[in-house]
Amino acid sequence: MDRYSKVGKLVRDRIPQIIREDGAEPVIYTAAPEEYRDRLRDKLGEEVAEFLEADDESAPEELADVLEVVRALAADLGIDANQLEKIREAKAGERGGFAERIVWTGSR
């Protein structure tokens, strides 16, 4: 899927500053819009994998990372957090959520 160099990865906005504060000079560039979207999708997979591997103690922080990437993807699609929540609410109203823990095993 990734047509761009596998060198580097999308990082949070403050990471270059943090690297500088640690005494190093980061080598960075700003992704073009198409690359940015592709790298956000890659980042979502990375963050979901980290969440799936997390224990109960670190899971909330990893889930927050997933949410940050989801919000960035929504913004890239022109959808703000409120619009995204309205879409989620509409879908939940139509199809339900997951609170009842229902597992489907097929139909007769």
Backbone as JSON, one array per atom type, in Angstrom:
{
  "sequence": "MDRYSKVGKLVRDRIPQIIREDGAEPVIYTAAPEEYRDRLRDKLGEEVAEFLEADDESAPEELADVLEVVRALAADLGIDANQLEKIREAKAGERGGFAERIVWTGSR",
  "N": [[0.82, -1.19, 0.0], [1.91, 1.25, 0.83], [3.39, 3.64, -1.02], [5.51, 5.16, -0.64], [8.77, 5.91, 0.59], [10.01, 3.58, 2.92], [11.5, 4.58, 4.85], [11.63, 6.28, 7.85], [8.85, 7.51, 9.82], [5.52, 8.62, 10.49], [5.21, 11.02, 12.98], [4.22, 12.46, 16.15], [3.49, 15.98, 16.45], [5.16, 17.4, 18.25], [7.44, 15.9, 18.55], [9.91, 16.41, 17.07], [10.81, 18.72, 18.47], [11.15, 17.68, 21.05], [13.21, 15.87, 20.56], [15.23, 17.68, 19.89], [15.49, 19.0, 22.36], [16.62, 16.96, 23.75], [19.15, 17.08, 22.83], [19.82, 16.32, 20.22], [19.64, 16.59, 16.61], [16.83, 16.4, 14.73], [16.11, 14.68, 11.67], [13.89, 15.56, 9.39], [10.88, 15.9, 7.39], [8.06, 17.49, 5.82], [5.21, 15.76, 5.05], [3.6, 15.37, 1.91], [0.13, 15.94, 0.99], [-1.13, 13.46, 0.01], [0.72, 11.48, 0.75], [0.71, 11.95, 3.49], [-1.9, 11.1, 4.23], [-1.71, 8.36, 3.59], [0.34, 7.63, 5.34], [-0.9, 8.2, 7.78], [-2.86, 6.22, 7.78], [-1.2, 3.97, 7.92], [-0.11, 4.52, 10.43], [-2.37, 4.27, 12.03], [-2.8, 1.49, 11.93], [-0.43, 0.68, 13.22], [-0.78, 1.83, 15.79], [-3.13, 0.53, 16.62], [-2.21, -2.11, 16.71], [-0.36, -1.85, 18.81], [-2.14, -1.25, 20.88], [-3.58, -3.68, 20.98], [-1.63, -5.37, 21.94], [-1.19, -4.4, 24.45], [-1.22, -4.39, 28.06], [-3.72, -4.31, 30.68], [-3.08, -2.08, 32.21], [-1.56, -0.32, 30.57], [-3.22, -0.08, 28.4], [-5.25, 2.05, 28.27], [-3.71, 4.37, 27.59], [-2.64, 3.59, 25.14], [-5.0, 3.29, 23.69], [-5.83, 5.93, 23.65], [-3.88, 6.91, 21.92], [-4.7, 5.65, 19.55], [-7.15, 6.96, 19.19], [-6.22, 9.58, 18.77], [-5.0, 9.33, 16.25], [-7.23, 8.55, 14.74], [-8.77, 10.88, 14.93], [-7.06, 12.63, 13.56], [-7.12, 11.48, 11.01], [-9.84, 11.85, 10.41], [-9.94, 14.67, 10.38], [-8.27, 15.09, 8.2], [-9.93, 14.19, 6.23], [-11.73, 16.18, 6.23], [-13.53, 16.28, 8.3], [-14.63, 17.26, 11.41], [-14.14, 16.66, 14.99], [-16.65, 16.82, 16.27], [-18.45, 16.38, 14.14], [-17.68, 13.79, 13.46], [-18.41, 12.44, 15.78], [-21.2, 12.78, 15.63], [-21.75, 11.24, 13.36], [-20.98, 8.74, 14.36], [-22.88, 8.49, 16.44], [-25.27, 8.43, 14.95], [-24.94, 6.07, 13.49], [-24.81, 4.27, 15.61], [-27.37, 4.62, 16.61], [-28.84, 3.54, 14.54], [-27.81, 0.91, 14.16], [-26.98, 0.07, 16.6], [-24.77, -0.23, 19.48], [-22.01, -1.62, 21.19], [-22.43, -2.38, 23.76], [-24.02, -4.41, 24.83], [-22.65, -6.74, 24.46], [-23.02, -8.73, 22.48], [-22.54, -11.68, 20.63], [-22.44, -12.91, 17.45], [-23.1, -15.97, 15.9], [-23.95, -17.01, 13.55], [-26.73, -17.79, 11.29], [-30.04, -19.27, 11.16]],
  "CA": [[0.0, 0.0, 0.0], [2.73, 2.44, 0.98], [4.2, 3.91, -2.21], [6.57, 6.06, -0.22], [9.92, 5.29, 1.24], [9.75, 3.02, 4.24], [12.36, 5.31, 5.78], [10.89, 7.22, 8.67], [7.45, 7.26, 10.14], [4.77, 9.78, 10.95], [5.33, 11.2, 14.43], [3.47, 13.58, 16.71], [4.04, 17.29, 16.1], [6.18, 17.9, 19.18], [8.58, 14.98, 18.62], [11.18, 17.07, 16.72], [11.2, 19.6, 19.58], [11.62, 16.83, 22.14], [14.52, 15.37, 20.13], [16.17, 18.81, 20.04], [15.69, 19.21, 23.8], [17.5, 15.88, 24.2], [20.49, 17.35, 22.33], [20.05, 15.82, 18.86], [18.93, 17.34, 15.57], [16.04, 15.44, 13.95], [16.03, 14.79, 10.22], [12.45, 15.48, 9.16], [10.26, 16.65, 6.3], [6.6, 17.53, 5.89], [4.62, 14.89, 4.04], [2.59, 15.91, 1.0], [-1.2, 15.46, 1.42], [-1.41, 12.04, -0.27], [1.61, 10.69, 1.6], [0.21, 12.12, 4.86], [-3.05, 10.2, 4.44], [-1.21, 6.99, 3.61], [1.1, 7.42, 6.58], [-1.88, 8.15, 8.87], [-3.45, 4.88, 7.76], [-0.18, 3.08, 8.48], [0.0, 4.83, 11.85], [-3.53, 3.68, 12.7], [-2.49, 0.07, 12.11], [0.63, 0.59, 14.24], [-1.34, 2.13, 17.11], [-4.07, -0.55, 16.97], [-1.38, -3.26, 17.1], [0.17, -1.57, 20.15], [-3.25, -1.41, 21.81], [-3.9, -5.1, 21.11], [-0.56, -6.01, 22.72], [-1.07, -3.73, 25.75], [-1.89, -4.95, 29.23], [-4.8, -3.44, 31.16], [-2.53, -0.83, 32.75], [-1.14, 0.59, 29.5], [-4.24, -0.03, 27.35], [-5.89, 3.37, 28.08], [-2.81, 5.27, 26.88], [-2.57, 3.13, 23.75], [-6.3, 3.61, 23.09], [-5.79, 7.38, 23.39], [-3.09, 7.08, 20.7], [-5.58, 5.27, 18.45], [-8.1, 8.05, 19.04], [-5.52, 10.72, 18.18], [-4.84, 9.05, 14.82], [-8.58, 8.59, 14.16], [-9.14, 12.29, 14.79], [-6.25, 13.21, 12.48], [-7.68, 10.97, 9.74], [-11.11, 12.54, 10.2], [-9.61, 16.04, 9.98], [-7.74, 15.03, 6.83], [-11.1, 13.99, 5.36], [-12.58, 17.35, 6.34], [-14.55, 16.02, 9.31], [-14.12, 17.59, 12.75], [-14.49, 15.69, 16.02], [-18.09, 16.86, 16.5], [-19.1, 15.7, 13.01], [-17.38, 12.37, 13.59], [-19.26, 11.93, 16.86], [-22.57, 12.71, 15.12], [-21.79, 10.07, 12.47], [-20.95, 7.59, 15.24], [-24.17, 8.43, 17.12], [-26.28, 8.02, 13.97], [-24.73, 4.65, 13.21], [-25.19, 3.54, 16.82], [-28.82, 4.66, 16.67], [-29.38, 2.66, 13.5], [-27.35, -0.46, 14.26], [-26.62, -0.24, 17.98], [-23.36, -0.15, 19.87], [-21.45, -2.91, 21.59], [-22.59, -2.48, 25.21], [-24.68, -5.65, 25.23], [-21.66, -7.82, 24.29], [-23.64, -9.78, 21.66], [-21.66, -12.38, 19.7], [-23.23, -13.59, 16.43], [-22.42, -17.19, 15.44], [-24.56, -17.47, 12.31], [-28.2, -17.7, 11.2], [-30.73, -20.54, 10.76]],
  "C": [[0.86, 1.26, 0.0], [3.63, 2.6, -0.24], [5.39, 4.78, -1.87], [7.67, 5.27, 0.45], [9.52, 4.75, 2.6], [10.64, 3.68, 5.29], [11.5, 6.3, 6.55], [9.47, 6.77, 8.93], [6.82, 8.56, 10.59], [4.86, 9.85, 12.47], [4.49, 12.39, 14.87], [4.23, 14.88, 16.5], [5.18, 17.77, 16.99], [7.43, 17.03, 19.24], [9.88, 15.65, 18.18], [11.7, 17.99, 17.83], [11.78, 18.79, 20.73], [13.0, 16.27, 21.81], [15.58, 16.46, 20.29], [16.49, 19.06, 21.51], [16.6, 18.14, 24.39], [18.9, 15.99, 23.6], [20.8, 16.83, 20.94], [19.28, 16.69, 17.88], [18.17, 16.34, 14.71], [16.12, 15.73, 12.45], [14.57, 14.53, 9.87], [12.07, 16.16, 7.85], [8.76, 16.61, 6.5], [6.04, 16.72, 4.73], [3.63, 15.69, 3.18], [1.24, 15.31, 1.39], [-1.47, 13.97, 1.18], [-0.54, 11.12, 0.6], [1.13, 10.76, 3.05], [-0.94, 11.17, 5.14], [-2.61, 8.75, 4.49], [-0.47, 6.69, 4.91], [0.18, 7.42, 7.8], [-2.53, 6.77, 8.93], [-2.47, 3.85, 8.32], [-0.08, 3.26, 9.99], [-1.18, 4.24, 12.62], [-3.3, 2.19, 12.95], [-1.46, -0.16, 13.19], [0.05, 0.79, 15.64], [-2.34, 1.06, 17.55], [-3.28, -1.78, 17.42], [-0.82, -3.06, 18.51], [-0.93, -1.71, 21.21], [-3.56, -2.89, 22.05], [-2.86, -5.85, 21.94], [-0.49, -5.48, 24.16], [-1.76, -4.52, 26.86], [-2.93, -3.93, 29.71], [-4.3, -2.1, 31.67], [-2.17, 0.17, 31.64], [-2.18, 0.73, 28.39], [-4.9, 1.34, 27.19], [-5.01, 4.35, 27.31], [-2.71, 4.88, 25.4], [-3.88, 3.43, 23.02], [-6.39, 5.1, 22.78], [-4.96, 7.67, 22.14], [-3.91, 6.72, 19.46], [-6.55, 6.41, 18.15], [-7.46, 9.28, 18.39], [-5.35, 10.54, 16.67], [-6.19, 9.09, 14.12], [-9.01, 10.03, 13.95], [-8.34, 12.97, 13.68], [-6.75, 12.75, 11.12], [-9.0, 11.67, 9.42], [-10.85, 13.97, 9.72], [-9.08, 16.08, 8.57], [-8.86, 14.83, 5.81], [-12.08, 15.16, 5.43], [-13.69, 17.21, 7.36], [-13.97, 16.37, 10.68], [-14.65, 16.57, 13.76], [-15.99, 15.66, 16.3], [-18.86, 16.16, 15.39], [-18.89, 14.19, 13.11], [-18.25, 11.73, 14.67], [-20.71, 11.82, 16.41], [-22.74, 11.52, 14.19], [-21.82, 8.79, 13.31], [-22.3, 7.39, 15.93], [-25.27, 7.94, 16.17], [-26.16, 6.53, 13.68], [-25.13, 3.8, 14.41], [-26.71, 3.52, 16.97], [-29.46, 3.69, 15.7], [-29.05, 1.19, 13.76], [-26.98, -0.89, 15.68], [-25.14, -0.05, 18.23], [-22.85, -1.54, 20.19], [-21.63, -3.19, 23.08], [-23.2, -3.8, 25.66], [-23.84, -6.9, 25.0], [-22.2, -9.0, 23.47], [-22.61, -10.35, 20.69], [-22.55, -13.17, 18.75], [-22.45, -14.81, 15.95], [-23.03, -17.74, 14.16], [-26.06, -17.3, 12.36], [-28.76, -19.05, 10.81], [-31.8, -20.24, 9.78]]
}
